[in-house]
Coordinates of C-alpha atoms and ligand atoms in Angstrom, one line a residue:
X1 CA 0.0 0.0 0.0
X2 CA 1.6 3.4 -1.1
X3 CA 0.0 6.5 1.0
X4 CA -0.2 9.1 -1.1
X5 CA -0.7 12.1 0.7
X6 CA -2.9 11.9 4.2
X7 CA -6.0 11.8 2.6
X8 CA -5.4 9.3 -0.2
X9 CA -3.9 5.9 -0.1
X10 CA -3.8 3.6 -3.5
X11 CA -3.6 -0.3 -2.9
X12 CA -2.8 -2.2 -6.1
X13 CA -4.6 -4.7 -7.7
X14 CA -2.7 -8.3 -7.5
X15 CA -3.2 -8.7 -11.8
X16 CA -4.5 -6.6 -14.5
X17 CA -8.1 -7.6 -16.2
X18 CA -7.6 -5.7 -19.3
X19 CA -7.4 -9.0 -21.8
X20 CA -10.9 -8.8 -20.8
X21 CA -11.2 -6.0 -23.4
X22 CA -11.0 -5.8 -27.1
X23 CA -9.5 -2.0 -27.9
X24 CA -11.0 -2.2 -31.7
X25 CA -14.7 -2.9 -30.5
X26 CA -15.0 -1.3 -27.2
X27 CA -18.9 -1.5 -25.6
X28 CA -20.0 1.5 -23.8
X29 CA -19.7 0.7 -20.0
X30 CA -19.7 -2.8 -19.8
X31 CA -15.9 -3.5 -19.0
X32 CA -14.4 -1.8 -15.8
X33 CA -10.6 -1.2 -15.3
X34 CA -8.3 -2.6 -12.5
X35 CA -9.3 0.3 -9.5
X36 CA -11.6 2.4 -8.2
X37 CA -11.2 5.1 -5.6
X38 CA -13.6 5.2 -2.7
X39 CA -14.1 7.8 -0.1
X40 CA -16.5 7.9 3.2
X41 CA -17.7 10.6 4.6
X42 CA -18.9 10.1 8.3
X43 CA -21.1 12.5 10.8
X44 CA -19.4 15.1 8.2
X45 CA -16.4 14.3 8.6
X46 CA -14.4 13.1 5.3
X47 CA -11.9 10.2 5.7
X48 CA -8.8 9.0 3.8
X49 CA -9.5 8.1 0.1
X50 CA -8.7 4.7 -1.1
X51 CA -7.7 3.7 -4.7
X52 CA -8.4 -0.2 -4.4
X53 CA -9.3 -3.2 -6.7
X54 CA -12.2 -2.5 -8.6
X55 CA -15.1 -4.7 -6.9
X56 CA -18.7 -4.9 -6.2
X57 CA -19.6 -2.5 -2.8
X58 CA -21.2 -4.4 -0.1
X59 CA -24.5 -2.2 1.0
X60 CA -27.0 -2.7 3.3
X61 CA -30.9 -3.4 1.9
X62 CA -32.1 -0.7 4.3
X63 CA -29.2 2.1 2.4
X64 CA -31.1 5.1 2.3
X65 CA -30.2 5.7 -1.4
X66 CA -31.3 2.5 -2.7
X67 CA -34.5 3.1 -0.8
X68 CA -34.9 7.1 -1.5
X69 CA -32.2 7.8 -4.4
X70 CA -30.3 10.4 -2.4
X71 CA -27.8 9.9 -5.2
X72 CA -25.9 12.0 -7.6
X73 CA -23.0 11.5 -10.4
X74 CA -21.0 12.9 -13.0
X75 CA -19.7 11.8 -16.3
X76 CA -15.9 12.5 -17.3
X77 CA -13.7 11.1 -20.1
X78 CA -9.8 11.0 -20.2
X79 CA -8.2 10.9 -23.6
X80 CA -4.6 9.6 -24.8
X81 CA -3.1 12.5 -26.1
X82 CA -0.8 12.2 -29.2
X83 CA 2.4 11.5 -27.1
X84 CA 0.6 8.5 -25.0
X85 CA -0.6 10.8 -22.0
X86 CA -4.0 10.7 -20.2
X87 CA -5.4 13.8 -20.5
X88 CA -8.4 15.5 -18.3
X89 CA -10.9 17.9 -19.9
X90 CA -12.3 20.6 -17.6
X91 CA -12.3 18.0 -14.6
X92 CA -12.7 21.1 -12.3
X93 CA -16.0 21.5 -13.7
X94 CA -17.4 17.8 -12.4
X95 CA -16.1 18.6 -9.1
X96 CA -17.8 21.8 -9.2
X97 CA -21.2 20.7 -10.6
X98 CA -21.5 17.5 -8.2
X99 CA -21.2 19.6 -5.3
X100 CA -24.2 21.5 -6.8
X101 CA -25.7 18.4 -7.3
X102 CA -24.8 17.6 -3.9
X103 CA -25.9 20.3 -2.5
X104 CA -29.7 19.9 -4.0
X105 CA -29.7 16.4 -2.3
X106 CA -28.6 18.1 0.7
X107 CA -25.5 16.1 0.9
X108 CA -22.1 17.5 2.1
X109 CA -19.8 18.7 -0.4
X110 CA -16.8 16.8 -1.4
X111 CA -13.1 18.4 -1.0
X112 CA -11.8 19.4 -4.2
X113 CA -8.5 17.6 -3.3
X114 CA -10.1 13.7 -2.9
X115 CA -11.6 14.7 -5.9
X116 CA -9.6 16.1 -8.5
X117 CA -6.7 14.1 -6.7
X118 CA -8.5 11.2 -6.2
X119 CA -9.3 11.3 -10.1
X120 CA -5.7 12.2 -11.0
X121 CA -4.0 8.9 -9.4
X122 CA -6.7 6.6 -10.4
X123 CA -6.6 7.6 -14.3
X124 CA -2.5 7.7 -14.3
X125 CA -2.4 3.8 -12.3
X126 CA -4.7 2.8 -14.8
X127 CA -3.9 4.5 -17.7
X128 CA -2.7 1.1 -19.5
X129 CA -6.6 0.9 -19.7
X130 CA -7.0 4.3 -22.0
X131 CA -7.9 3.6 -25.8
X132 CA -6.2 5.1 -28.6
X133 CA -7.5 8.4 -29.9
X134 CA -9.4 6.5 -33.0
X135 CA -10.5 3.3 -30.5
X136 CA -12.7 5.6 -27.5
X137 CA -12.1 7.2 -24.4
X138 CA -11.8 6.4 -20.3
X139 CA -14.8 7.4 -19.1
X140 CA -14.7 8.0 -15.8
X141 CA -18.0 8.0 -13.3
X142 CA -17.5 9.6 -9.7
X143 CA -20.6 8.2 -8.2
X144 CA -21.9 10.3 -4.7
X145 CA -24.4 8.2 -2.5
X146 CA -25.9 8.2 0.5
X147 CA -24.6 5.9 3.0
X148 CA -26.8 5.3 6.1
X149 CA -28.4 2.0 6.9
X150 CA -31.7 3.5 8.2
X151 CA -35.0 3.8 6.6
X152 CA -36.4 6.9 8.1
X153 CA -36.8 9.8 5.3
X154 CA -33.8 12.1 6.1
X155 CA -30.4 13.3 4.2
X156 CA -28.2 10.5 5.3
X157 CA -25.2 11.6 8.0
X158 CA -23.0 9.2 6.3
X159 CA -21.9 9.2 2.3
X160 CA -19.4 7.0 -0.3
X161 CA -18.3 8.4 -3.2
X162 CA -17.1 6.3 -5.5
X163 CA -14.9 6.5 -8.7
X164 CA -14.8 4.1 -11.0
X165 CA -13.7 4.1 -14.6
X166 CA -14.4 2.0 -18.3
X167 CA -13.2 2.3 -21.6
X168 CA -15.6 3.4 -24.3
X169 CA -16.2 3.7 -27.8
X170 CA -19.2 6.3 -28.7
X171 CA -22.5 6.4 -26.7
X172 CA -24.4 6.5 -30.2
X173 CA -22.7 4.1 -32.9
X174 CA -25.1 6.2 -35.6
X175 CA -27.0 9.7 -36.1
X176 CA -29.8 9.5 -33.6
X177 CA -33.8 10.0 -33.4
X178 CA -35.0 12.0 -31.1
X179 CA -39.1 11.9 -29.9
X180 CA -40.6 14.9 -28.4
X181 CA -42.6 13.9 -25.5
X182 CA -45.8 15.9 -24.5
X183 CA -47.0 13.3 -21.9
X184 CA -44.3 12.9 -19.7
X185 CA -42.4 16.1 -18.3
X186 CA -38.5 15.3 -16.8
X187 CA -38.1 18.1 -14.7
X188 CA -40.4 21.7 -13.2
X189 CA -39.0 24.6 -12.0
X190 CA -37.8 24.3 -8.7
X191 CA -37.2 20.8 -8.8
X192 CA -34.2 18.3 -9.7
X193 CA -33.6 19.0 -13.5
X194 CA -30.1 21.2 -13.3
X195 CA -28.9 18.6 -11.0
X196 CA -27.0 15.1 -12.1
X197 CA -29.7 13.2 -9.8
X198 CA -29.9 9.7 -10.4
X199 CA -33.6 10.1 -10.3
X200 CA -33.5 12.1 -13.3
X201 CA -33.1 9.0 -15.3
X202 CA -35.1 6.4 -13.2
X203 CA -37.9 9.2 -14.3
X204 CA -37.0 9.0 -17.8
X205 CA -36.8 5.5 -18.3
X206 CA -40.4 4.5 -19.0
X207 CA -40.3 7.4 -21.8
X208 CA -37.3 6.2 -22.9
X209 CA -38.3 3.2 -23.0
X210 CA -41.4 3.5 -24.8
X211 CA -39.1 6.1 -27.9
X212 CA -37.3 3.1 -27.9
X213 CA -39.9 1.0 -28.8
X214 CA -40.7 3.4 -31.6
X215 CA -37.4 3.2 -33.4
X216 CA -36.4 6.3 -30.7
X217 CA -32.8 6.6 -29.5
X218 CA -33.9 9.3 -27.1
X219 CA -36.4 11.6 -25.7
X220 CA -36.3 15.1 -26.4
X221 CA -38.2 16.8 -23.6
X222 CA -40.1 19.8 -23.4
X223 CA -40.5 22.2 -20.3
X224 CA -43.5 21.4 -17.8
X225 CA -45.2 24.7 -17.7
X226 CA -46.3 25.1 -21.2
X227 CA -45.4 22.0 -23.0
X228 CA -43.8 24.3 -25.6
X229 CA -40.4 24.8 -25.0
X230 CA -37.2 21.9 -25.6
X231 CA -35.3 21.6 -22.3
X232 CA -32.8 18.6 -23.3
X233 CA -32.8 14.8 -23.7
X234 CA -31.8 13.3 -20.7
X235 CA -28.4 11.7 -22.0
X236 CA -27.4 15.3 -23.7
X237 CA -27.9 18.6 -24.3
X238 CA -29.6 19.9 -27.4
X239 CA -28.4 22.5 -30.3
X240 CA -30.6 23.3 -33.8
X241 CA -29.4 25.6 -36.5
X242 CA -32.5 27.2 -38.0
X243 CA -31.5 29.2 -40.9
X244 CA -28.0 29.6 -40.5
X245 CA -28.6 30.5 -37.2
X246 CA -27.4 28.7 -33.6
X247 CA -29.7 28.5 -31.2
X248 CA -30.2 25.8 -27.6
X249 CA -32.5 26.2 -25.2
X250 CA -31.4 28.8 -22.2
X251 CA -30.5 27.5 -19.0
X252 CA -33.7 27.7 -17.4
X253 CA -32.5 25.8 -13.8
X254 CA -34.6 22.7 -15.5
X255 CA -32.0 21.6 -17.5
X256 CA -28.3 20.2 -16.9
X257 CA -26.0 22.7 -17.5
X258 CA -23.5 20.5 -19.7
X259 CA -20.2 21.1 -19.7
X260 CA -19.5 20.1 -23.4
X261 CA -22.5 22.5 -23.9
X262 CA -20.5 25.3 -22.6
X263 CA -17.4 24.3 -24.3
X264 CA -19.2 23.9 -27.9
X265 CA -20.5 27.2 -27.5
X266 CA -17.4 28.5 -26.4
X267 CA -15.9 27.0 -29.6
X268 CA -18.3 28.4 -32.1
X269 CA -18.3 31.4 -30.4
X270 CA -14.7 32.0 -30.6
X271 CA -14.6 30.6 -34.7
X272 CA -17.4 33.4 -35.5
X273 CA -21.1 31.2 -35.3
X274 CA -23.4 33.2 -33.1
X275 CA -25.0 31.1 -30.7
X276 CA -28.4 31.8 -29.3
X277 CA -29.4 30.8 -25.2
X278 CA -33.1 30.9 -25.3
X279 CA -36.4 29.2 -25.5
X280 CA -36.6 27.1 -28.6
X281 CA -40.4 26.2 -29.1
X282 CA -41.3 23.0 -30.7
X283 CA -44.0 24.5 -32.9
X284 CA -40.9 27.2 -34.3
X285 CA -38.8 24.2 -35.2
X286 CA -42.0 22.7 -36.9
X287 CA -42.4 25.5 -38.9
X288 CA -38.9 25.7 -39.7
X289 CA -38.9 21.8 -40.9
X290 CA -42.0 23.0 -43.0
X291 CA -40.1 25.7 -44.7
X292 CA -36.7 23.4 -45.3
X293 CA -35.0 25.9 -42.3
X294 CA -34.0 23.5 -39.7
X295 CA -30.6 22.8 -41.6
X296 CA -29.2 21.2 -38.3
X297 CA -29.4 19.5 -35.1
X298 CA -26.9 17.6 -32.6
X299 CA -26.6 16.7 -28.8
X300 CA -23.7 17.3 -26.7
X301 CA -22.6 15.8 -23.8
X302 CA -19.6 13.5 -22.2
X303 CA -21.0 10.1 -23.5
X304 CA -22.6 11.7 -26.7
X305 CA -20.0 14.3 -27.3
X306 CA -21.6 15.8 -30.3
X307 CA -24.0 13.5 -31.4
X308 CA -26.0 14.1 -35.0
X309 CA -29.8 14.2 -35.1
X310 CA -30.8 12.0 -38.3
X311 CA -34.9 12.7 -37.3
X312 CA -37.1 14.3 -34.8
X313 CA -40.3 12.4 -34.4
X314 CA -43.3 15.2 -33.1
X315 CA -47.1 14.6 -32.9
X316 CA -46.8 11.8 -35.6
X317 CA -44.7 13.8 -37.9
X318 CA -41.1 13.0 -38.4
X319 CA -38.7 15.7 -39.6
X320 CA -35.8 13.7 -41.4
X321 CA -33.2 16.2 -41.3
X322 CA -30.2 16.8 -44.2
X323 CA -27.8 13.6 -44.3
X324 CA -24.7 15.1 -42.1
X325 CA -22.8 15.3 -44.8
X326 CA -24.6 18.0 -45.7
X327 CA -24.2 20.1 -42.6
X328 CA -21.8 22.1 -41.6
X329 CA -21.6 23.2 -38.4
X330 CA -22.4 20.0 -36.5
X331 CA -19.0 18.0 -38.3
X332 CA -16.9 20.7 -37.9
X333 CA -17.6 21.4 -34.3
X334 CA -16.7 17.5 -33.3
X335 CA -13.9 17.8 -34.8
X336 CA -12.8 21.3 -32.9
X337 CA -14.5 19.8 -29.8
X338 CA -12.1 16.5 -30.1
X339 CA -9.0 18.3 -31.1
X340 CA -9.4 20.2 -27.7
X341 CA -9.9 17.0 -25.6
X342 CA -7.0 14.9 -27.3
X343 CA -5.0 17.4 -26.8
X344 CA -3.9 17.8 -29.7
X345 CA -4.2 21.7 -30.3
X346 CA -3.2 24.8 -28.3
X347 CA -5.2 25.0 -25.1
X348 CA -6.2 28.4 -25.7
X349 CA -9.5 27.9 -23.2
X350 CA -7.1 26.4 -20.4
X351 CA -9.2 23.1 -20.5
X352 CA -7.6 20.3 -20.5
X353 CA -4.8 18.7 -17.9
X354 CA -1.9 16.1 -19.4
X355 CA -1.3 14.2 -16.3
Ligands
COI1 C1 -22.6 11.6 -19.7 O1 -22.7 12.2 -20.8 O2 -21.5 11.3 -19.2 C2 -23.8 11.3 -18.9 O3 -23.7 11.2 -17.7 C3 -25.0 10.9 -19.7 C4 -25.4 9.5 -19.6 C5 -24.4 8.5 -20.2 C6 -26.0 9.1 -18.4

C-alpha cells in the first residue's frame, strides 16, 4: 500500500483484467478497469481516500439511497493524447457541478483535493486501460451516494463516493432519433432538473423506454409549464441551426448545464457562429422543418459528445433532417471539440490537464 498524501492511499490490484477488453470494439460501460477510488464521509467528517481493486460494494438493503435515491453523479472522459498521455478535460467543472448536485440532495460537499486528486492517481495507475485516440475514451463515473443503513426519510449523516472508470467507444454508434414527448415532463422549475440526480433517469426511463420502442434513440423533452419549450434529452444537451442560425434552449434551472454545452459554444463562439441561449419552441422548429430551415441538429454531452440528429419524431410527424454530410456546423464542431480534448491543439480555453 503506497500513501499518497494523508487523505489518499492507492492499494494495487494483484493482476490486470484488461485482456478482458478488445481495444477495436470497445462497448460503452460494460468492461471496468483494475481500480476504483472510494471515499467515506462520516457524521461530516471526510476520511482518507482509497484507490483499491475495482469490486462490487457491499451495501445494506435498508441504504437510504437505494430506498430514497439520495444519489448524484458525473460523467468525465480521459483521452490519450498524441504522445501517449491521459489527459483530463475541464475535470474542475465535475467537481464543481457534483457539489451543486450535492448540494440539492442536501449532501455535504466533497473536498476538491479527494476529488480532482483522487481522479488524478486513479486515471495515471490505470492508464494502460486508456484507448487510442481513434479506438474511444476512459470514461470516468464519480458516483456520490448516501450511505446510512436506516430507513427513516432524512439526508443520510453518512456518504461514499465512488470512482470508477471504463473504456468506451461512442455512446451513439449512428445519427440519432430523437421523440418529443408531450405526456411525460423530466423536470419543473424548482425541482431536480439542473442537478446530475440519479432520479432524473429512473424518471426518464419509461419514456425512454417507450421512444425506444418506436425506433427512438432518445427523448427530447419539453419544459412542464407550457409544453412548448425543448429543455434537453436526458443523455445530452440539445443545439438546432435554423436558418444559418445557432440556437439551444437557455439555462432555465430545469436543464443540466452541460459542460461540453458550454465548451461547444465556447468553440463556435470563438470561430465566429453566433449562438443563441433561449427558449426554442417545438412549434418554431415545426415551422422551420416545414419551410426546409431546420438545416441542423446535434446533442452534446460526455458520453454523446456531439451527437448528429438524423430525425425528430413530433405529434406523428417525423422531420428527417439533411444527411450530415450535408451540414456544416455539427462535423466541424466535433472535430474542434475532439482536437481540444486529445490534446492535440493549443489549449487556448485552459481546458484540459496532461497528467
Ligand atoms: C454523460 O454524458 O457522461 C452522462 O452522464 C450521460 C449519460 C451517459 C448518463
Amino acid at each position: 500500500m503506497d500513501v499518497v498524501s494523508d487523505f489518499l492511499k492507492i492499494t494495487q490490484a494483484s493482476e490486470t483484467r484488461i485482456s478482458e477488453i478488445d481495444m477495436n470494439n470497445i462497448p460503452f460501460g460494460r468492461v471496468f478497469s483494475d481500480h476504483m477510488l472510494v471515499a467515506h464521509c462520516i457524521n461530516g467528517e471526510w476520511q482518507q481516500a482509497e484507490i483499491k481493486p475495482y469490486a462490487p460494494l457491499n451495501l445494506t438493503p435498508a441504504n437510504s439511497a437505494l430506498n430514497y435515491g439520495q444519489s448524484v453523479f458525473e460523467g468525465m472522459k480521459a483521452h490519450k493524447s498524441p504522445e501517449g498521455r491521459p489527459v483530463l478535460f475541464r475535470a474542475r467543472e465535475n467537481w464543481l457541478r457534483i457539489n451543486y448536485s450535492a448540494h440539492r440532495m442536501a449532501m455535504p460537499p466533497i473536498p476538491e483535493e479527494i476529488f480532482m486528486e483522487g481522479i488524478r492517481e486513479l486515471v495515471k495507475l490505470d492508464s494502460n486501460w486508456l484507448p487510442n485516440p481513434d479506438q474511444g475514451a476512459l470514461y470516468l463515473r464519480p458516483l456520490y451516494f448516501a450511505a446510512d443503513e436506516y430507513i427513516g426519510v432524512k439526508a443520510s449523516d453518512n456518504y461514499t463516493f465512488v470512482v470508477f472508470t471504463c473504456p468506451v467507444g461512442p455512446y451513439y454508434s449512428e445519427p440519432v432519433n430523437l421523440l418529443v414527448n408531450k405526456d411525460y415532463i423530466r423536470a419543473a422549475i424548482g425541482g431536480t432538473g439542473a442537478a446530475k440526480a440519479a432520479g432524473n433517469y429512473a424518471s426518464a426511463m419509461l419514456p425512454d423506454k417507450m421512444a425506444k420502442a418506436n425506433g427512438y434513440h432518445n427523448v427530447m423533452w419539453l419544459d412542464a409549464r407550457h409544453g412548448e419549450y425543448v429543455e434537453e434529452c436526458g443523455t445530452m444537451n440539445i443545439f438546432f441551426v435554423i436558418d444559418g442560425e445557432v440556437v439551444t434552449p437557455r439555462l432555465t434551472g430545469t436543464i443540466l448545464p452541460g459542460i461540453t454545452r458550454n465548451s461547444c459554444i465556447q468553440l463556435m463562439e470563438a470561430n465566429g457562429y453566433k449562438v443563441t441561449a433561449r427558449q426554442v419552441s417545438v412549434y418554431e422548429l415545426q415551422q422551420a422543418y416545414r419551410e426546409g430551415k431546420l438545416e441542423e441538429c446535434f446533442g452534446t454531452g460526455t458520453a454523446a459528445t456531439v451527437s448528429h440528429v438524423a430525425k425528430i419524431g413530433f405529434g406523428g410527424e417525423e422531420w428527417v433532417l439533411p444527411a450530415v454530410s450535408e451540414r456544416k456546423i455539427g462535423p466541424w464542431l466535433y472535430n474542434a471539440l475532439m482536437d481540444y480534448r486529445l490534446g492535440a491543439v493549443e489549449d487556448t480555453f485552459g481546458w484540459v490537464e496532461l497528467l
